[in-house]
């Protein structure tokens, strides 16, 4: 039996810190006697470190026999974020390298000591983290897509075709881009505003649908309204609604350099939507085989995002018939169940030695 803590964050501080009540529930072992495995999905930061430190103390007090196995995967690798933004800093290289190594040691090494099993997004993208762990204590947090829901076959509902046409007519545009995900500055949603009124886009006048929510949506709405950008914020969309957002759009775009799983990219592919994303280690591994509808740009090359998206819209790529090669939701679930099985039947790691 598995208990999962999904996003137990405090929304008043950008949802990157765990709620105090969550620490308390964990400390008193509220679920310890009910579950064999607890899967904590956390940001890779000090907040998560405190969580597992509390677990170490709890195991000392209550004993290992009363403790479920702890599996963790992270949706935000704060050490990786630091490395990305450090590259753009004017600080001397040797100082940044020193700070980078200290931050990795301070944040990543506790995972090697405190958790029973760590799941990372891909095999090759997190060497700085898994270096601190035994090989048999980390695995892959596979992601899948429900291809019965995110599909490119069948008729697109007239309602969504009208929504597309209304948006294009309202703003005087001829192409519709869509972004799906957390609406925040660390996801670089504001970078997508560079498509507007940009002569490098040629004949393509693009409107943008922003699907999702997040701590900076109000700010981004104000910027769009003040500068009269062709942006519509659709909020959360689910099921068929989300699928149709992809299907009626000319391309899915994301400027985020800190992606971990690429879930929305896989959804877009499943729906037959063309995809434009930055070249990052996660995307390099997820899409190592060329796909007709996926293009990547180099984040360090000025205006490369604009160039790549323009070329994508110019050539009107065919529907990606390789969508069936994506892992299904059922397959990802089976993979995760196997990770839980391995965690449950192995000797626990957190302070498991004899004092």
Short mmCIF file of N, CA, C and O in Angstrom, two decimals, residues 242-307:
data_model
loop_
_atom_site.label_atom_id
_atom_site.label_comp_id
_atom_site.label_asym_id
_atom_site.label_seq_id
_atom_site.Cartn_x
_atom_site.Cartn_y
_atom_site.Cartn_z
N UNK A 242 -8.28 19.86 -22.57
CA UNK A 242 -6.83 20.02 -22.72
C UNK A 242 -6.36 19.44 -24.04
O UNK A 242 -5.54 20.05 -24.74
N UNK A 243 -6.89 18.27 -24.38
CA UNK A 243 -6.52 17.65 -25.66
C UNK A 243 -6.83 18.59 -26.83
O UNK A 243 -6.01 18.77 -27.73
N UNK A 244 -7.99 19.24 -26.80
CA UNK A 244 -8.39 20.12 -27.90
C UNK A 244 -7.58 21.40 -27.94
O UNK A 244 -7.42 22.00 -29.01
N UNK A 245 -7.07 21.84 -26.78
CA UNK A 245 -6.15 22.99 -26.79
C UNK A 245 -4.94 22.69 -27.66
O UNK A 245 -4.49 23.55 -28.43
N UNK A 246 -4.40 21.49 -27.52
CA UNK A 246 -3.27 21.09 -28.36
C UNK A 246 -3.69 20.94 -29.83
O UNK A 246 -2.99 21.40 -30.74
N UNK A 247 -4.84 20.30 -30.05
CA UNK A 247 -5.22 19.92 -31.42
C UNK A 247 -5.52 21.11 -32.31
O UNK A 247 -5.25 21.05 -33.52
N UNK A 248 -6.08 22.18 -31.75
CA UNK A 248 -6.43 23.32 -32.61
C UNK A 248 -5.29 24.32 -32.73
O UNK A 248 -5.40 25.30 -33.48
N UNK A 249 -4.19 24.10 -32.02
CA UNK A 249 -3.05 25.03 -32.07
C UNK A 249 -2.08 24.63 -33.17
O UNK A 249 -1.96 23.46 -33.54
N UNK A 250 -1.36 25.62 -33.67
CA UNK A 250 -0.37 25.36 -34.72
C UNK A 250 0.92 24.78 -34.14
O UNK A 250 1.64 24.07 -34.83
N UNK A 251 1.22 25.11 -32.88
CA UNK A 251 2.43 24.57 -32.25
C UNK A 251 2.34 24.76 -30.73
O UNK A 251 1.77 25.74 -30.24
N UNK A 252 2.90 23.79 -30.02
CA UNK A 252 3.11 23.91 -28.58
C UNK A 252 4.51 24.48 -28.38
O UNK A 252 5.48 24.00 -28.97
N UNK A 253 4.63 25.52 -27.54
CA UNK A 253 5.94 26.14 -27.31
C UNK A 253 6.20 26.23 -25.80
O UNK A 253 5.30 26.44 -25.00
N UNK A 254 7.44 26.05 -25.44
CA UNK A 254 7.88 26.25 -24.05
C UNK A 254 9.30 26.78 -24.08
O UNK A 254 10.13 26.30 -24.87
N UNK A 255 9.60 27.76 -23.23
CA UNK A 255 10.94 28.31 -23.15
C UNK A 255 11.65 27.87 -21.87
O UNK A 255 12.75 28.33 -21.58
N UNK A 256 11.05 26.96 -21.11
CA UNK A 256 11.60 26.57 -19.82
C UNK A 256 12.87 25.73 -19.97
O UNK A 256 12.92 24.79 -20.76
N UNK A 257 13.90 26.09 -19.19
CA UNK A 257 15.16 25.35 -19.20
C UNK A 257 15.27 24.40 -18.01
O UNK A 257 16.30 23.75 -17.84
N UNK A 258 14.23 24.31 -17.20
CA UNK A 258 14.33 23.51 -15.97
C UNK A 258 13.32 22.37 -15.97
O UNK A 258 12.90 21.92 -14.91
N UNK A 259 12.94 21.88 -17.14
CA UNK A 259 11.99 20.79 -17.19
C UNK A 259 12.60 19.51 -16.62
O UNK A 259 13.80 19.26 -16.77
N UNK A 260 11.75 18.70 -16.01
CA UNK A 260 12.23 17.42 -15.47
C UNK A 260 11.64 16.24 -16.23
O UNK A 260 12.34 15.29 -16.54
N UNK A 261 10.35 16.28 -16.51
CA UNK A 261 9.71 15.10 -17.11
C UNK A 261 9.20 15.31 -18.53
O UNK A 261 9.01 14.35 -19.26
N UNK A 262 8.93 16.53 -18.94
CA UNK A 262 8.43 16.75 -20.30
C UNK A 262 7.05 16.19 -20.52
O UNK A 262 6.72 15.77 -21.64
N UNK A 263 6.20 16.16 -19.48
CA UNK A 263 4.87 15.57 -19.59
C UNK A 263 4.02 16.27 -20.65
O UNK A 263 3.37 15.62 -21.47
N UNK A 264 4.01 17.60 -20.63
CA UNK A 264 3.17 18.33 -21.57
C UNK A 264 3.66 18.15 -23.01
O UNK A 264 2.86 18.17 -23.94
N UNK A 265 4.96 17.98 -23.18
CA UNK A 265 5.50 17.73 -24.52
C UNK A 265 4.97 16.40 -25.06
O UNK A 265 4.56 16.30 -26.22
N UNK A 266 4.94 15.39 -24.20
CA UNK A 266 4.43 14.08 -24.64
C UNK A 266 2.93 14.15 -24.93
O UNK A 266 2.44 13.51 -25.87
N UNK A 267 2.19 14.94 -24.14
CA UNK A 267 0.77 15.12 -24.43
C UNK A 267 0.57 15.77 -25.79
O UNK A 267 -0.29 15.35 -26.57
N UNK A 268 1.36 16.79 -26.08
CA UNK A 268 1.24 17.49 -27.36
C UNK A 268 1.52 16.55 -28.52
O UNK A 268 0.80 16.55 -29.53
N UNK A 269 2.56 15.72 -28.38
CA UNK A 269 2.88 14.76 -29.44
C UNK A 269 1.73 13.79 -29.64
O UNK A 269 1.34 13.46 -30.77
N UNK A 270 1.17 13.31 -28.51
CA UNK A 270 0.04 12.39 -28.60
C UNK A 270 -1.14 12.98 -29.33
O UNK A 270 -1.91 12.27 -29.99
N UNK A 271 -1.30 14.32 -29.23
CA UNK A 271 -2.41 15.00 -29.89
C UNK A 271 -2.08 15.44 -31.30
O UNK A 271 -2.90 16.09 -31.97
N UNK A 272 -0.87 15.13 -31.76
CA UNK A 272 -0.48 15.50 -33.11
C UNK A 272 -0.12 16.95 -33.28
O UNK A 272 -0.16 17.49 -34.39
N UNK A 273 0.23 17.62 -32.18
CA UNK A 273 0.59 19.04 -32.23
C UNK A 273 2.10 19.19 -32.41
O UNK A 273 2.88 18.48 -31.76
N UNK A 274 2.51 20.08 -33.29
CA UNK A 274 3.94 20.36 -33.47
C UNK A 274 4.50 20.94 -32.18
O UNK A 274 3.80 21.64 -31.43
N UNK A 275 5.77 20.68 -31.89
CA UNK A 275 6.39 21.05 -30.61
C UNK A 275 7.69 21.79 -30.86
O UNK A 275 8.53 21.35 -31.65
N UNK A 276 7.87 22.92 -30.14
CA UNK A 276 9.12 23.66 -30.18
C UNK A 276 9.59 23.87 -28.75
O UNK A 276 8.90 24.49 -27.94
N UNK A 277 10.77 23.35 -28.43
CA UNK A 277 11.28 23.37 -27.06
C UNK A 277 12.78 23.67 -27.07
O UNK A 277 13.46 23.44 -28.07
N UNK A 278 13.32 24.16 -25.94
CA UNK A 278 14.76 24.40 -25.87
C UNK A 278 15.53 23.09 -25.72
O UNK A 278 14.99 22.10 -25.21
N UNK A 279 16.76 23.10 -26.17
CA UNK A 279 17.60 21.90 -26.03
C UNK A 279 18.11 21.85 -24.59
O UNK A 279 18.89 22.69 -24.16
N UNK A 280 17.67 20.84 -23.85
CA UNK A 280 18.09 20.61 -22.47
C UNK A 280 18.43 19.14 -22.32
O UNK A 280 18.01 18.32 -23.15
N UNK A 281 19.18 18.76 -21.28
CA UNK A 281 19.54 17.34 -21.11
C UNK A 281 18.34 16.41 -21.07
O UNK A 281 18.37 15.32 -21.65
N UNK A 282 17.26 16.81 -20.38
CA UNK A 282 16.09 15.94 -20.28
C UNK A 282 15.46 15.72 -21.65
O UNK A 282 15.16 14.60 -22.04
N UNK A 283 15.27 16.79 -22.41
CA UNK A 283 14.66 16.65 -23.72
C UNK A 283 15.57 15.91 -24.69
O UNK A 283 15.10 15.18 -25.57
N UNK A 284 16.88 16.09 -24.56
CA UNK A 284 17.81 15.35 -25.42
C UNK A 284 17.64 13.85 -25.24
O UNK A 284 17.73 13.09 -26.21
N UNK A 285 17.42 13.42 -24.00
CA UNK A 285 17.28 11.98 -23.77
C UNK A 285 15.87 11.50 -24.11
O UNK A 285 15.71 10.43 -24.69
N UNK A 286 14.85 12.27 -23.76
CA UNK A 286 13.48 11.85 -24.03
C UNK A 286 13.21 11.74 -25.52
O UNK A 286 12.48 10.86 -25.97
N UNK A 287 13.83 12.62 -26.31
CA UNK A 287 13.57 12.66 -27.74
C UNK A 287 14.86 12.46 -28.54
O UNK A 287 15.16 13.20 -29.47
N UNK A 288 15.63 11.44 -28.12
CA UNK A 288 16.91 11.20 -28.79
C UNK A 288 16.71 10.73 -30.23
O UNK A 288 17.56 10.95 -31.08
N UNK A 289 15.57 10.10 -30.52
CA UNK A 289 15.25 9.72 -31.90
C UNK A 289 14.47 10.85 -32.55
O UNK A 289 13.50 11.35 -31.97
N UNK A 290 14.88 11.29 -33.72
CA UNK A 290 14.22 12.42 -34.38
C UNK A 290 12.72 12.16 -34.58
O UNK A 290 12.31 11.06 -34.93
N UNK A 291 11.92 13.19 -34.34
CA UNK A 291 10.49 13.12 -34.59
C UNK A 291 10.13 14.25 -35.56
O UNK A 291 10.66 15.35 -35.46
N UNK A 292 9.22 13.98 -36.47
CA UNK A 292 8.90 15.00 -37.48
C UNK A 292 8.29 16.27 -36.90
O UNK A 292 8.36 17.33 -37.51
N UNK A 293 7.66 16.16 -35.72
CA UNK A 293 6.94 17.33 -35.19
C UNK A 293 7.63 17.98 -34.00
O UNK A 293 7.06 18.86 -33.38
N UNK A 294 8.86 17.56 -33.66
CA UNK A 294 9.56 18.14 -32.51
C UNK A 294 10.84 18.84 -33.00
O UNK A 294 11.68 18.23 -33.65
N UNK A 295 10.95 20.13 -32.69
CA UNK A 295 12.17 20.87 -33.02
C UNK A 295 12.71 21.50 -31.74
O UNK A 295 11.96 21.82 -30.81
N UNK A 296 14.03 21.65 -31.67
CA UNK A 296 14.68 22.25 -30.51
C UNK A 296 15.56 23.41 -30.94
O UNK A 296 16.11 23.41 -32.03
N UNK A 297 15.65 24.39 -30.05
CA UNK A 297 16.55 25.50 -30.30
C UNK A 297 17.62 25.55 -29.23
O UNK A 297 17.47 24.96 -28.16
N UNK A 298 18.71 26.25 -29.53
CA UNK A 298 19.82 26.38 -28.59
C UNK A 298 19.56 27.60 -27.69
O UNK A 298 19.52 28.73 -28.18
N UNK A 299 19.42 27.39 -26.40
CA UNK A 299 19.10 28.50 -25.50
C UNK A 299 20.17 29.59 -25.45
O UNK A 299 19.87 30.74 -25.14
N UNK A 300 21.41 29.22 -25.78
CA UNK A 300 22.50 30.20 -25.69
C UNK A 300 22.67 31.02 -26.97
O UNK A 300 23.50 31.92 -27.00
N UNK A 301 21.91 30.71 -28.01
CA UNK A 301 22.03 31.41 -29.29
C UNK A 301 20.91 32.45 -29.39
O UNK A 301 19.73 32.11 -29.32
N UNK A 302 21.28 33.69 -29.56
CA UNK A 302 20.30 34.78 -29.61
C UNK A 302 19.33 34.60 -30.76
O UNK A 302 19.72 34.27 -31.88
N UNK A 303 18.04 34.75 -30.46
CA UNK A 303 16.94 34.67 -31.43
C UNK A 303 16.77 33.28 -32.04
O UNK A 303 16.02 33.14 -33.02
N UNK A 304 17.43 32.27 -31.49
CA UNK A 304 17.29 30.93 -32.07
C UNK A 304 15.88 30.39 -31.85
O UNK A 304 15.36 29.65 -32.69
N UNK A 305 15.25 30.73 -30.73
CA UNK A 305 13.87 30.31 -30.49
C UNK A 305 12.95 30.85 -31.59
O UNK A 305 12.12 30.11 -32.14
N UNK A 306 13.10 32.13 -31.90
CA UNK A 306 12.28 32.75 -32.94
C UNK A 306 12.51 32.06 -34.28
O UNK A 306 11.57 31.72 -35.00
N UNK A 307 13.78 31.83 -34.62
CA UNK A 307 14.13 31.21 -35.90
C UNK A 307 13.51 29.83 -36.03
O UNK A 307 12.90 29.48 -37.05
#
